[in-house]
PDB file of C-alpha atoms in Angstrom:
ATOM      1  CA  MET A 459      15.441   0.512 -10.099  1.00  0.00           C
ATOM      2  CA  PRO A 460      14.224   2.302 -13.199  1.00  0.00           C
ATOM      3  CA  ILE A 461      10.527   2.993 -12.676  1.00  0.00           C
ATOM      4  CA  LYS A 462       8.705   3.046 -15.989  1.00  0.00           C
ATOM      5  CA  VAL A 463       5.997   5.713 -16.003  1.00  0.00           C
ATOM      6  CA  GLN A 464       3.480   6.917 -18.526  1.00  0.00           C
ATOM      7  CA  ASN A 465       4.465   9.944 -20.572  1.00  0.00           C
ATOM      8  CA  GLY A 466       3.264  13.091 -18.822  1.00  0.00           C
ATOM      9  CA  LEU A 467       2.551  11.574 -15.402  1.00  0.00           C
ATOM     10  CA  PRO A 468       3.101  14.448 -12.895  1.00  0.00           C
ATOM     11  CA  ALA A 469       4.913  12.148 -10.477  1.00  0.00           C
ATOM     12  CA  LYS A 470       7.724  11.726 -13.031  1.00  0.00           C
ATOM     13  CA  THR A 471       9.001  15.287 -12.578  1.00  0.00           C
ATOM     14  CA  ALA A 472       8.775  15.078  -8.797  1.00  0.00           C
ATOM     15  CA  LEU A 473      10.716  11.798  -8.733  1.00  0.00           C
ATOM     16  CA  GLU A 474      13.414  13.159 -11.040  1.00  0.00           C
ATOM     17  CA  ASN A 475      13.786  16.181  -8.743  1.00  0.00           C
ATOM     18  CA  GLU A 476      14.477  13.696  -5.915  1.00  0.00           C
ATOM     19  CA  ASN A 477      17.225  12.092  -8.029  1.00  0.00           C
ATOM     20  CA  ILE A 478      15.168   8.916  -8.509  1.00  0.00           C
ATOM     21  CA  PHE A 479      15.745   7.148 -11.821  1.00  0.00           C
ATOM     22  CA  VAL A 480      12.576   7.003 -13.899  1.00  0.00           C
ATOM     23  CA  MET A 481      12.143   6.296 -17.574  1.00  0.00           C
ATOM     24  CA  ASP A 482       9.351   7.088 -19.949  1.00  0.00           C
ATOM     25  CA  GLU A 483       7.669   4.566 -22.230  1.00  0.00           C
ATOM     26  CA  ALA A 484       9.837   5.362 -25.240  1.00  0.00           C
ATOM     27  CA  ARG A 485      13.108   4.632 -23.436  1.00  0.00           C
ATOM     28  CA  ALA A 486      11.713   1.511 -21.775  1.00  0.00           C
ATOM     29  CA  LEU A 487      10.779   0.041 -25.148  1.00  0.00           C
ATOM     30  CA  SER A 488      14.411   0.327 -26.269  1.00  0.00           C
ATOM     31  CA  GLN A 489      15.582  -2.036 -23.513  1.00  0.00           C
ATOM     32  CA  ASP A 490      15.495  -5.801 -24.028  1.00  0.00           C
ATOM     33  CA  ILE A 491      14.041  -6.462 -20.577  1.00  0.00           C
ATOM     34  CA  ARG A 492      10.654  -7.697 -19.478  1.00  0.00           C
ATOM     35  CA  PRO A 493       9.586  -5.314 -16.717  1.00  0.00           C
ATOM     36  CA  LEU A 494       7.529  -6.479 -13.794  1.00  0.00           C
ATOM     37  CA  GLU A 495       3.888  -5.626 -14.409  1.00  0.00           C
ATOM     38  CA  ILE A 496       2.385  -4.126 -11.251  1.00  0.00           C
ATOM     39  CA  VAL A 497      -1.240  -2.995 -11.119  1.00  0.00           C
ATOM     40  CA  ILE A 498      -2.088  -0.422  -8.417  1.00  0.00           C
ATOM     41  CA  LEU A 499      -5.711  -0.129  -7.314  1.00  0.00           C
ATOM     42  CA  ASN A 500      -5.604   3.416  -5.941  1.00  0.00           C
ATOM     43  CA  LEU A 501      -8.531   4.017  -3.578  1.00  0.00           C
ATOM     44  CA  MET A 502      -6.986   7.015  -1.815  1.00  0.00           C
ATOM     45  CA  PRO A 503      -8.696  10.387  -2.341  1.00  0.00           C
ATOM     46  CA  LEU A 504      -5.504  12.316  -3.228  1.00  0.00           C
ATOM     47  CA  LYS A 505      -4.468   9.962  -5.993  1.00  0.00           C
ATOM     48  CA  GLU A 506      -1.514  11.961  -7.303  1.00  0.00           C
ATOM     49  CA  ASP A 507       0.068  12.012  -3.828  1.00  0.00           C
ATOM     50  CA  THR A 508      -0.344   8.248  -3.526  1.00  0.00           C
ATOM     51  CA  GLU A 509       1.086   7.671  -7.002  1.00  0.00           C
ATOM     52  CA  LEU A 510       4.224   9.585  -6.040  1.00  0.00           C
ATOM     53  CA  GLN A 511       4.577   7.779  -2.711  1.00  0.00           C
ATOM     54  CA  LEU A 512       4.237   4.300  -4.202  1.00  0.00           C
ATOM     55  CA  LEU A 513       6.516   4.965  -7.158  1.00  0.00           C
ATOM     56  CA  ARG A 514       9.120   6.363  -4.784  1.00  0.00           C
ATOM     57  CA  VAL A 515       9.202   3.315  -2.502  1.00  0.00           C
ATOM     58  CA  MET A 516       9.438   0.913  -5.435  1.00  0.00           C
ATOM     59  CA  SER A 517      12.511   2.664  -6.781  1.00  0.00           C
ATOM     60  CA  ASN A 518      15.070   0.822  -4.656  1.00  0.00           C
ATOM     61  CA  THR A 519      15.759  -2.399  -6.569  1.00  0.00           C
ATOM     62  CA  PRO A 520      17.553  -3.089  -9.886  1.00  0.00           C
ATOM     63  CA  LEU A 521      14.289  -4.412 -11.374  1.00  0.00           C
ATOM     64  CA  GLN A 522      12.354  -2.550 -14.025  1.00  0.00           C
ATOM     65  CA  VAL A 523       8.742  -2.007 -13.010  1.00  0.00           C
ATOM     66  CA  ASN A 524       5.807  -0.976 -15.170  1.00  0.00           C
ATOM     67  CA  CYS A 525       2.906   0.379 -13.109  1.00  0.00           C
ATOM     68  CA  THR A 526      -0.704   0.361 -14.276  1.00  0.00           C
ATOM     69  CA  PHE A 527      -3.075   2.552 -12.256  1.00  0.00           C
ATOM     70  CA  LEU A 528      -6.549   1.152 -11.668  1.00  0.00           C
ATOM     71  CA  MET A 529      -9.701   2.846 -10.376  1.00  0.00           C
ATOM     72  CA  VAL A 530     -13.114   1.484  -9.508  1.00  0.00           C
ATOM     73  CA  SER A 531     -15.996   2.292 -11.828  1.00  0.00           C
ATOM     74  CA  SER A 532     -18.542   2.318  -8.980  1.00  0.00           C
ATOM     75  CA  HIS A 533     -17.055   5.424  -7.348  1.00  0.00           C
ATOM     76  CA  VAL A 534     -16.428   8.907  -8.742  1.00  0.00           C
ATOM     77  CA  ALA A 535     -13.214  10.448  -7.390  1.00  0.00           C
ATOM     78  CA  LYS A 536     -13.805  13.979  -6.098  1.00  0.00           C
ATOM     79  CA  ASN A 537     -10.255  15.068  -5.244  1.00  0.00           C
ATOM     80  CA  THR A 538      -8.462  14.210  -8.494  1.00  0.00           C
ATOM     81  CA  SER A 539      -9.159  15.873 -11.822  1.00  0.00           C
ATOM     82  CA  ALA A 540     -11.122  13.961 -14.427  1.00  0.00           C
ATOM     83  CA  SER A 541      -8.436  14.736 -17.009  1.00  0.00           C
ATOM     84  CA  HIS A 542      -5.762  13.056 -14.830  1.00  0.00           C
ATOM     85  CA  LEU A 543      -7.937   9.993 -14.286  1.00  0.00           C
ATOM     86  CA  ASN A 544      -8.869   9.738 -17.953  1.00  0.00           C
ATOM     87  CA  GLN A 545      -5.234   9.970 -19.034  1.00  0.00           C
ATOM     88  CA  PHE A 546      -3.537   7.700 -16.484  1.00  0.00           C
ATOM     89  CA  TYR A 547      -6.155   5.331 -15.046  1.00  0.00           C
ATOM     90  CA  ILE A 548      -8.122   2.381 -16.367  1.00  0.00           C
ATOM     91  CA  TYR A 549     -11.032   0.277 -15.114  1.00  0.00           C
ATOM     92  CA  PHE A 550     -11.135  -3.359 -14.076  1.00  0.00           C
ATOM     93  CA  ASP A 551     -12.995  -4.363 -17.235  1.00  0.00           C
ATOM     94  CA  ASP A 552     -10.001  -3.111 -19.233  1.00  0.00           C
ATOM     95  CA  ILE A 553      -7.588  -5.566 -17.572  1.00  0.00           C
ATOM     96  CA  LYS A 554      -9.652  -8.478 -16.240  1.00  0.00           C
ATOM     97  CA  ARG A 555      -8.345 -10.831 -18.938  1.00  0.00           C
ATOM     98  CA  LYS A 556      -4.703  -9.884 -18.308  1.00  0.00           C
ATOM     99  CA  LYS A 557      -2.267 -11.284 -15.753  1.00  0.00           C
ATOM    100  CA  PHE A 558       0.108  -9.265 -13.588  1.00  0.00           C
ATOM    101  CA  ASP A 559       3.228 -10.000 -11.606  1.00  0.00           C
ATOM    102  CA  GLY A 560       2.080  -7.985  -8.603  1.00  0.00           C
ATOM    103  CA  MET A 561      -0.760  -5.857  -7.317  1.00  0.00           C
ATOM    104  CA  ILE A 562      -1.088  -3.132  -4.673  1.00  0.00           C
ATOM    105  CA  ILE A 563      -4.447  -2.292  -3.082  1.00  0.00           C
ATOM    106  CA  THR A 564      -4.245   1.000  -1.203  1.00  0.00           C
ATOM    107  CA  GLY A 565      -6.100   2.224   1.826  1.00  0.00           C
ATOM    108  CA  ALA A 566      -9.296   4.272   1.598  1.00  0.00           C
ATOM    109  CA  PRO A 567     -11.109   6.763   3.884  1.00  0.00           C
ATOM    110  CA  VAL A 568     -14.120   4.469   4.441  1.00  0.00           C
ATOM    111  CA  GLU A 569     -12.970   2.492   7.461  1.00  0.00           C
ATOM    112  CA  ASN A 570     -15.841   3.603   9.730  1.00  0.00           C
ATOM    113  CA  LEU A 571     -18.347   1.972   7.390  1.00  0.00           C
ATOM    114  CA  PRO A 572     -19.154  -1.750   7.477  1.00  0.00           C
ATOM    115  CA  TYR A 573     -17.497  -3.327   4.450  1.00  0.00           C
ATOM    116  CA  GLU A 574     -20.787  -4.199   2.776  1.00  0.00           C
ATOM    117  CA  GLU A 575     -21.919  -0.550   3.022  1.00  0.00           C
ATOM    118  CA  VAL A 576     -18.938   0.737   1.011  1.00  0.00           C
ATOM    119  CA  HIS A 577     -20.608   1.375  -2.308  1.00  0.00           C
ATOM    120  CA  TYR A 578     -17.757  -0.115  -4.330  1.00  0.00           C
ATOM    121  CA  TRP A 579     -17.407  -3.183  -2.079  1.00  0.00           C
ATOM    122  CA  GLU A 580     -18.898  -5.588  -4.637  1.00  0.00           C
ATOM    123  CA  GLU A 581     -16.496  -4.374  -7.309  1.00  0.00           C
ATOM    124  CA  LEU A 582     -13.573  -4.576  -4.884  1.00  0.00           C
ATOM    125  CA  THR A 583     -14.418  -8.167  -3.978  1.00  0.00           C
ATOM    126  CA  ARG A 584     -14.499  -9.076  -7.677  1.00  0.00           C
ATOM    127  CA  ILE A 585     -11.030  -7.581  -8.045  1.00  0.00           C
ATOM    128  CA  MET A 586      -9.705  -9.389  -4.951  1.00  0.00           C
ATOM    129  CA  GLU A 587     -11.125 -12.696  -6.190  1.00  0.00           C
ATOM    130  CA  TRP A 588      -9.613 -12.086  -9.644  1.00  0.00           C
ATOM    131  CA  SER A 589      -6.228 -11.392  -8.048  1.00  0.00           C
ATOM    132  CA  LYS A 590      -6.085 -14.968  -6.725  1.00  0.00           C
ATOM    133  CA  THR A 591      -5.723 -16.317 -10.255  1.00  0.00           C
ATOM    134  CA  HIS A 592      -4.324 -13.351 -12.199  1.00  0.00           C
ATOM    135  CA  VAL A 593      -1.673 -11.881  -9.872  1.00  0.00           C
ATOM    136  CA  THR A 594       1.458 -13.544  -8.466  1.00  0.00           C
ATOM    137  CA  SER A 595       1.404 -11.577  -5.185  1.00  0.00           C
ATOM    138  CA  THR A 596      -0.870  -8.833  -3.841  1.00  0.00           C
ATOM    139  CA  LEU A 597       0.162  -6.194  -1.298  1.00  0.00           C
ATOM    140  CA  HIS A 598      -2.681  -4.647   0.745  1.00  0.00           C
ATOM    141  CA  LEU A 599      -2.269  -1.355   2.660  1.00  0.00           C
ATOM    142  CA  CYS A 600      -4.133  -0.062   5.751  1.00  0.00           C
ATOM    143  CA  TRP A 601      -7.899  -0.265   5.012  1.00  0.00           C
ATOM    144  CA  GLY A 602      -6.978  -2.334   1.962  1.00  0.00           C
ATOM    145  CA  ALA A 603      -5.273  -4.771   4.361  1.00  0.00           C
ATOM    146  CA  GLN A 604      -8.304  -4.872   6.634  1.00  0.00           C
ATOM    147  CA  ALA A 605     -10.600  -5.418   3.655  1.00  0.00           C
ATOM    148  CA  GLY A 606      -8.344  -8.149   2.267  1.00  0.00           C
ATOM    149  CA  LEU A 607      -8.141  -9.989   5.587  1.00  0.00           C
ATOM    150  CA  TYR A 608     -11.933  -9.793   5.880  1.00  0.00           C
ATOM    151  CA  TYR A 609     -12.627 -10.955   2.336  1.00  0.00           C
ATOM    152  CA  HIS A 610     -10.053 -13.757   2.143  1.00  0.00           C
ATOM    153  CA  TYR A 611     -10.153 -14.974   5.759  1.00  0.00           C
ATOM    154  CA  GLY A 612     -13.256 -13.516   7.413  1.00  0.00           C
ATOM    155  CA  ILE A 613     -11.172 -11.516   9.929  1.00  0.00           C
ATOM    156  CA  PRO A 614     -13.230  -8.607  11.350  1.00  0.00           C
ATOM    157  CA  LYS A 615     -12.171  -5.057  12.052  1.00  0.00           C
ATOM    158  CA  TYR A 616     -12.931  -3.152  15.240  1.00  0.00           C
ATOM    159  CA  GLU A 617     -13.456   0.531  15.918  1.00  0.00           C
ATOM    160  CA  ARG A 618     -10.841   2.190  18.121  1.00  0.00           C
ATOM    161  CA  LYS A 619     -11.788   4.622  20.871  1.00  0.00           C
ATOM    162  CA  GLU A 620      -9.845   7.348  19.065  1.00  0.00           C
ATOM    163  CA  LYS A 621      -7.921   7.753  15.865  1.00  0.00           C
ATOM    164  CA  LEU A 622      -4.492   6.143  15.733  1.00  0.00           C
ATOM    165  CA  SER A 623      -2.158   8.702  14.175  1.00  0.00           C
ATOM    166  CA  GLY A 624       1.599   8.853  14.337  1.00  0.00           C
ATOM    167  CA  VAL A 625       4.810   6.921  13.877  1.00  0.00           C
ATOM    168  CA  TYR A 626       5.001   3.837  16.083  1.00  0.00           C
ATOM    169  CA  CYS A 627       7.650   1.337  17.059  1.00  0.00           C
ATOM    170  CA  HIS A 628       7.199  -2.260  15.884  1.00  0.00           C
ATOM    171  CA  ARG A 629       9.043  -5.462  16.684  1.00  0.00           C
ATOM    172  CA  LEU A 630       9.950  -8.151  14.194  1.00  0.00           C
ATOM    173  CA  LEU A 631       8.616 -11.624  14.996  1.00  0.00           C
ATOM    174  CA  HIS A 632       9.903 -13.917  12.213  1.00  0.00           C
ATOM    175  CA  ARG A 633      13.301 -12.800  10.975  1.00  0.00           C
ATOM    176  CA  LYS A 634      13.801 -15.730   8.584  1.00  0.00           C
ATOM    177  CA  GLU A 635      10.949 -14.743   6.274  1.00  0.00           C
ATOM    178  CA  PRO A 636      12.355 -13.105   3.108  1.00  0.00           C
ATOM    179  CA  LEU A 637       9.769 -10.311   3.323  1.00  0.00           C
ATOM    180  CA  VAL A 638      11.519  -8.879   6.401  1.00  0.00           C
ATOM    181  CA  ARG A 639      15.086  -9.730   5.426  1.00  0.00           C
ATOM    182  CA  CYS A 640      17.617  -7.033   6.470  1.00  0.00           C
ATOM    183  CA  MET A 641      15.138  -5.323   8.786  1.00  0.00           C
ATOM    184  CA  ASP A 642      16.029  -4.345  12.354  1.00  0.00           C
ATOM    185  CA  ASP A 643      14.551  -6.040  15.416  1.00  0.00           C
ATOM    186  CA  TYR A 644      12.610  -2.831  16.065  1.00  0.00           C
ATOM    187  CA  PHE A 645      11.516  -0.322  13.434  1.00  0.00           C
ATOM    188  CA  TYR A 646       9.162   2.645  12.965  1.00  0.00           C
ATOM    189  CA  CYS A 647       6.267   3.129  10.577  1.00  0.00           C
ATOM    190  CA  PRO A 648       3.324   5.564  10.236  1.00  0.00           C
ATOM    191  CA  HIS A 649      -0.307   4.681  11.019  1.00  0.00           C
ATOM    192  CA  SER A 650      -3.427   6.711  10.371  1.00  0.00           C
ATOM    193  CA  ARG A 651      -6.732   4.933  11.066  1.00  0.00           C
ATOM    194  CA  TYR A 652      -9.831   4.647  13.217  1.00  0.00           C
ATOM    195  CA  THR A 653     -10.148   0.852  13.077  1.00  0.00           C
ATOM    196  CA  GLU A 654      -7.987  -2.216  13.553  1.00  0.00           C
ATOM    197  CA  VAL A 655      -7.693  -5.952  13.070  1.00  0.00           C
ATOM    198  CA  ARG A 656      -6.520  -7.818  16.146  1.00  0.00           C
ATOM    199  CA  LYS A 657      -3.778 -10.312  16.791  1.00  0.00           C
ATOM    200  CA  GLU A 658      -6.020 -12.970  18.312  1.00  0.00           C
ATOM    201  CA  ASP A 659      -8.127 -13.110  15.145  1.00  0.00           C
ATOM    202  CA  VAL A 660      -5.083 -13.379  12.884  1.00  0.00           C
ATOM    203  CA  LEU A 661      -3.622 -16.203  14.977  1.00  0.00           C
ATOM    204  CA  LYS A 662      -6.777 -18.277  14.473  1.00  0.00           C
ATOM    205  CA  HIS A 663      -5.637 -18.824  10.865  1.00  0.00           C
ATOM    206  CA  PRO A 664      -2.638 -21.155  10.554  1.00  0.00           C
ATOM    207  CA  GLU A 665      -2.381 -20.239   6.867  1.00  0.00           C
ATOM    208  CA  LEU A 666      -1.301 -16.743   7.957  1.00  0.00           C
ATOM    209  CA  VAL A 667       1.910 -15.640   9.667  1.00  0.00           C
ATOM    210  CA  LEU A 668       2.159 -12.497  11.785  1.00  0.00           C
ATOM    211  CA  LEU A 669       5.526 -10.928  10.962  1.00  0.00           C
ATOM    212  CA  ALA A 670       5.504  -7.691  12.970  1.00  0.00           C
ATOM    213  CA  GLU A 671       3.426  -5.946  15.621  1.00  0.00           C
ATOM    214  CA  SER A 672       3.426  -2.900  17.868  1.00  0.00           C
ATOM    215  CA  ASP A 673       2.441  -2.514  21.528  1.00  0.00           C
ATOM    216  CA  GLU A 674       0.640   0.723  20.635  1.00  0.00           C
ATOM    217  CA  ALA A 675      -0.485   0.172  17.045  1.00  0.00           C
ATOM    218  CA  GLY A 676      -1.168  -3.574  17.160  1.00  0.00           C
ATOM    219  CA  VAL A 677      -0.914  -5.846  14.132  1.00  0.00           C
ATOM    220  CA  PHE A 678       1.364  -4.434  11.442  1.00  0.00           C
ATOM    221  CA  LEU A 679       2.549  -7.048   8.935  1.00  0.00           C
ATOM    222  CA  VAL A 680       0.734 -10.283   8.042  1.00  0.00           C
ATOM    223  CA  MET A 681       1.408 -12.653   5.157  1.00  0.00           C
ATOM    224  CA  SER A 682      -0.163 -15.800   3.766  1.00  0.00           C
ATOM    225  CA  ARG A 683       2.355 -18.623   4.048  1.00  0.00           C
ATOM    226  CA  ASP A 684       2.523 -18.997   0.267  1.00  0.00           C
ATOM    227  CA  GLY A 685       3.415 -15.286  -0.093  1.00  0.00           C
ATOM    228  CA  ARG A 686       0.556 -14.551  -2.469  1.00  0.00           C
ATOM    229  CA  GLN A 687      -1.185 -12.185  -0.052  1.00  0.00           C
ATOM    230  CA  VAL A 688       0.620  -9.565   2.059  1.00  0.00           C
ATOM    231  CA  PHE A 689      -1.204  -7.261   4.477  1.00  0.00           C
ATOM    232  CA  ILE A 690       0.261  -4.087   6.023  1.00  0.00           C
ATOM    233  CA  GLN A 691      -1.991  -2.378   8.580  1.00  0.00           C
ATOM    234  CA  GLY A 692      -0.113   0.879   8.227  1.00  0.00           C
ATOM    235  CA  HIS A 693       1.372   3.302   5.718  1.00  0.00           C
ATOM    236  CA  PRO A 694       5.088   2.668   5.058  1.00  0.00           C
ATOM    237  CA  GLU A 695       4.669   4.524   1.764  1.00  0.00           C
ATOM    238  CA  TYR A 696       3.792   7.844   3.448  1.00  0.00           C
ATOM    239  CA  ASP A 697       6.223  10.671   2.875  1.00  0.00           C
ATOM    240  CA  ARG A 698       7.535  13.090   5.492  1.00  0.00           C
ATOM    241  CA  MET A 699       4.580  15.494   5.353  1.00  0.00           C
ATOM    242  CA  THR A 700       1.588  13.165   4.873  1.00  0.00           C
ATOM    243  CA  LEU A 701       0.600  12.891   8.541  1.00  0.00           C
ATOM    244  CA  ALA A 702       1.089  16.648   8.945  1.00  0.00           C
ATOM    245  CA  ASN A 703      -1.260  17.321   6.037  1.00  0.00           C
ATOM    246  CA  GLU A 704      -3.836  14.927   7.495  1.00  0.00           C
ATOM    247  CA  TYR A 705      -3.544  16.606  10.897  1.00  0.00           C
ATOM    248  CA  GLN A 706      -4.122  20.048   9.377  1.00  0.00           C
ATOM    249  CA  ARG A 707      -7.062  18.708   7.361  1.00  0.00           C
ATOM    250  CA  ASP A 708      -8.683  17.294  10.512  1.00  0.00           C
ATOM    251  CA  LEU A 709      -8.101  20.609  12.308  1.00  0.00           C
ATOM    252  CA  GLN A 710      -9.874  22.479   9.531  1.00  0.00           C
ATOM    253  CA  LYS A 711     -12.783  20.043   9.792  1.00  0.00           C
ATOM    254  CA  GLY A 712     -13.125  20.839  13.486  1.00  0.00           C
ATOM    255  CA  LEU A 713     -12.330  17.283  14.566  1.00  0.00           C
ATOM    256  CA  ASN A 714      -9.974  18.423  17.344  1.00  0.00           C
ATOM    257  CA  PRO A 715      -7.319  15.846  16.455  1.00  0.00           C
ATOM    258  CA  LYS A 716      -4.432  14.908  18.697  1.00  0.00           C
ATOM    259  CA  LEU A 717      -0.912  15.564  17.480  1.00  0.00           C
ATOM    260  CA  PRO A 718       0.488  12.549  15.596  1.00  0.00           C
ATOM    261  CA  CYS A 719       2.630  10.545  18.035  1.00  0.00           C
ATOM    262  CA  ASN A 720       6.432  10.408  17.695  1.00  0.00           C
ATOM    263  CA  TYR A 721       6.271  12.643  14.630  1.00  0.00           C
ATOM    264  CA  TYR A 722       7.085  16.295  15.357  1.00  0.00           C
ATOM    265  CA  GLU A 723      10.308  17.151  17.128  1.00  0.00           C
ATOM    266  CA  ASN A 724       9.409  18.205  20.692  1.00  0.00           C
ATOM    267  CA  ASN A 725       5.738  17.800  19.652  1.00  0.00           C
ATOM    268  CA  ASP A 726       5.947  21.154  17.893  1.00  0.00           C
ATOM    269  CA  PRO A 727       3.460  21.114  14.957  1.00  0.00           C
ATOM    270  CA  PHE A 728       5.324  24.043  13.373  1.00  0.00           C
ATOM    271  CA  SER A 729       8.568  22.058  13.136  1.00  0.00           C
ATOM    272  CA  GLU A 730       9.558  19.805  10.265  1.00  0.00           C
ATOM    273  CA  PRO A 731       8.412  16.233  10.998  1.00  0.00           C
ATOM    274  CA  ILE A 732      11.085  13.613  11.648  1.00  0.00           C
ATOM    275  CA  LEU A 733      11.446  11.038   8.861  1.00  0.00           C
ATOM    276  CA  SER A 734      12.235   7.760  10.634  1.00  0.00           C
ATOM    277  CA  TRP A 735      10.712   5.042   8.419  1.00  0.00           C
ATOM    278  CA  ARG A 736      12.185   5.527   4.919  1.00  0.00           C
ATOM    279  CA  ASN A 737      14.627   2.587   5.168  1.00  0.00           C
ATOM    280  CA  THR A 738      11.923   0.303   6.546  1.00  0.00           C
ATOM    281  CA  SER A 739       9.584   1.243   3.728  1.00  0.00           C
ATOM    282  CA  GLY A 740      12.192   0.701   1.020  1.00  0.00           C
ATOM    283  CA  THR A 741      13.201  -2.657   2.486  1.00  0.00           C
ATOM    284  CA  ILE A 742       9.643  -4.003   2.652  1.00  0.00           C
ATOM    285  CA  TYR A 743       8.809  -3.017  -0.919  1.00  0.00           C
ATOM    286  CA  CYS A 744      12.179  -4.185  -2.245  1.00  0.00           C
ATOM    287  CA  ASN A 745      11.824  -7.575  -0.554  1.00  0.00           C
ATOM    288  CA  TRP A 746       8.238  -7.975  -1.765  1.00  0.00           C
ATOM    289  CA  LEU A 747       9.143  -7.158  -5.362  1.00  0.00           C
ATOM    290  CA  ASN A 748      12.211  -9.404  -5.325  1.00  0.00           C
ATOM    291  CA  TYR A 749      11.240 -12.490  -3.306  1.00  0.00           C
ATOM    292  CA  TYR A 750       7.466 -12.671  -3.792  1.00  0.00           C
ATOM    293  CA  VAL A 751       7.096 -11.267  -7.285  1.00  0.00           C
ATOM    294  CA  TYR A 752      10.274 -11.398  -9.393  1.00  0.00           C
ATOM    295  CA  GLN A 753      11.655 -14.700  -8.050  1.00  0.00           C
ATOM    296  CA  VAL A 754       8.412 -16.643  -8.522  1.00  0.00           C
ATOM    297  CA  THR A 755       6.504 -15.027 -11.378  1.00  0.00           C
ATOM    298  CA  PRO A 756       6.713 -16.747 -14.795  1.00  0.00           C
ATOM    299  CA  TYR A 757       8.630 -15.003 -17.550  1.00  0.00           C
ATOM    300  CA  ILE A 758       5.603 -15.361 -19.827  1.00  0.00           C
ATOM    301  CA  LEU A 759       2.744 -14.205 -17.650  1.00  0.00           C
ATOM    302  CA  GLU A 760      -0.016 -15.855 -19.651  1.00  0.00           C
ATOM    303  CA  GLU A 761       1.539 -19.247 -18.945  1.00  0.00           C
ATOM    304  CA  SER A 762       0.934 -18.911 -15.188  1.00  0.00           C
TER     305      SER A 762
END
């Protein structure tokens, strides 16, 4: 899929070096195609890393995708330069009258706080409410999934005894759903979190379907039955080195972290991590874009 990116976005060079087809705005305008309009609310601290990860995993379909990066106005990012944010990001007020084919809400490093104590929670809830009428389908990741399940369905999160970090095995529960089409019965995906939503709370809501879970990591993939809300309590978008970088960061903070599970060969933190989830990640994002966005979104968005 040709990913349309803004001129000068640093991720463009990195993607091209990986032999991923990207096009700039000038070339995209020369094609007589309406691209899918995807808005990405990026709440992660290392925003450029997350941009690259998400653009990479959306590059596996023949659809043209135009990504708009969104940031909250009630929080000042400390780990991304102001010049990058000013050039490539916009605020909710800039788009609240527009409609989008799809939306992605990322995770955020605030999971140990009650939702209402996150200082941008009110703004986030306005965005999530807006998405119900202005977005065809919304994909929530990790803390974004927990926040979405809490806001839309009142499902609580719980603190774990210790951080869940590693690559875990999951089993598929509902093969006939298009979101998991072509996936294996068992598959691997990264997790990195201190909190969790639990299966028994999800199952109390008949309007939700639990699509995949893990004995070790718990709930993984949940979807509203109309496909308008998708929740992934994990990080399929992570690249090979993301968990390693997080592990080293926690070491430097003196947190005495455990090695990420099922990640380093022979549990050797000096070895190159094993990449075992790339196909799963590409399949999930491809299926979401195709079956829950492209196949159901109107050609003229404002008519939806």
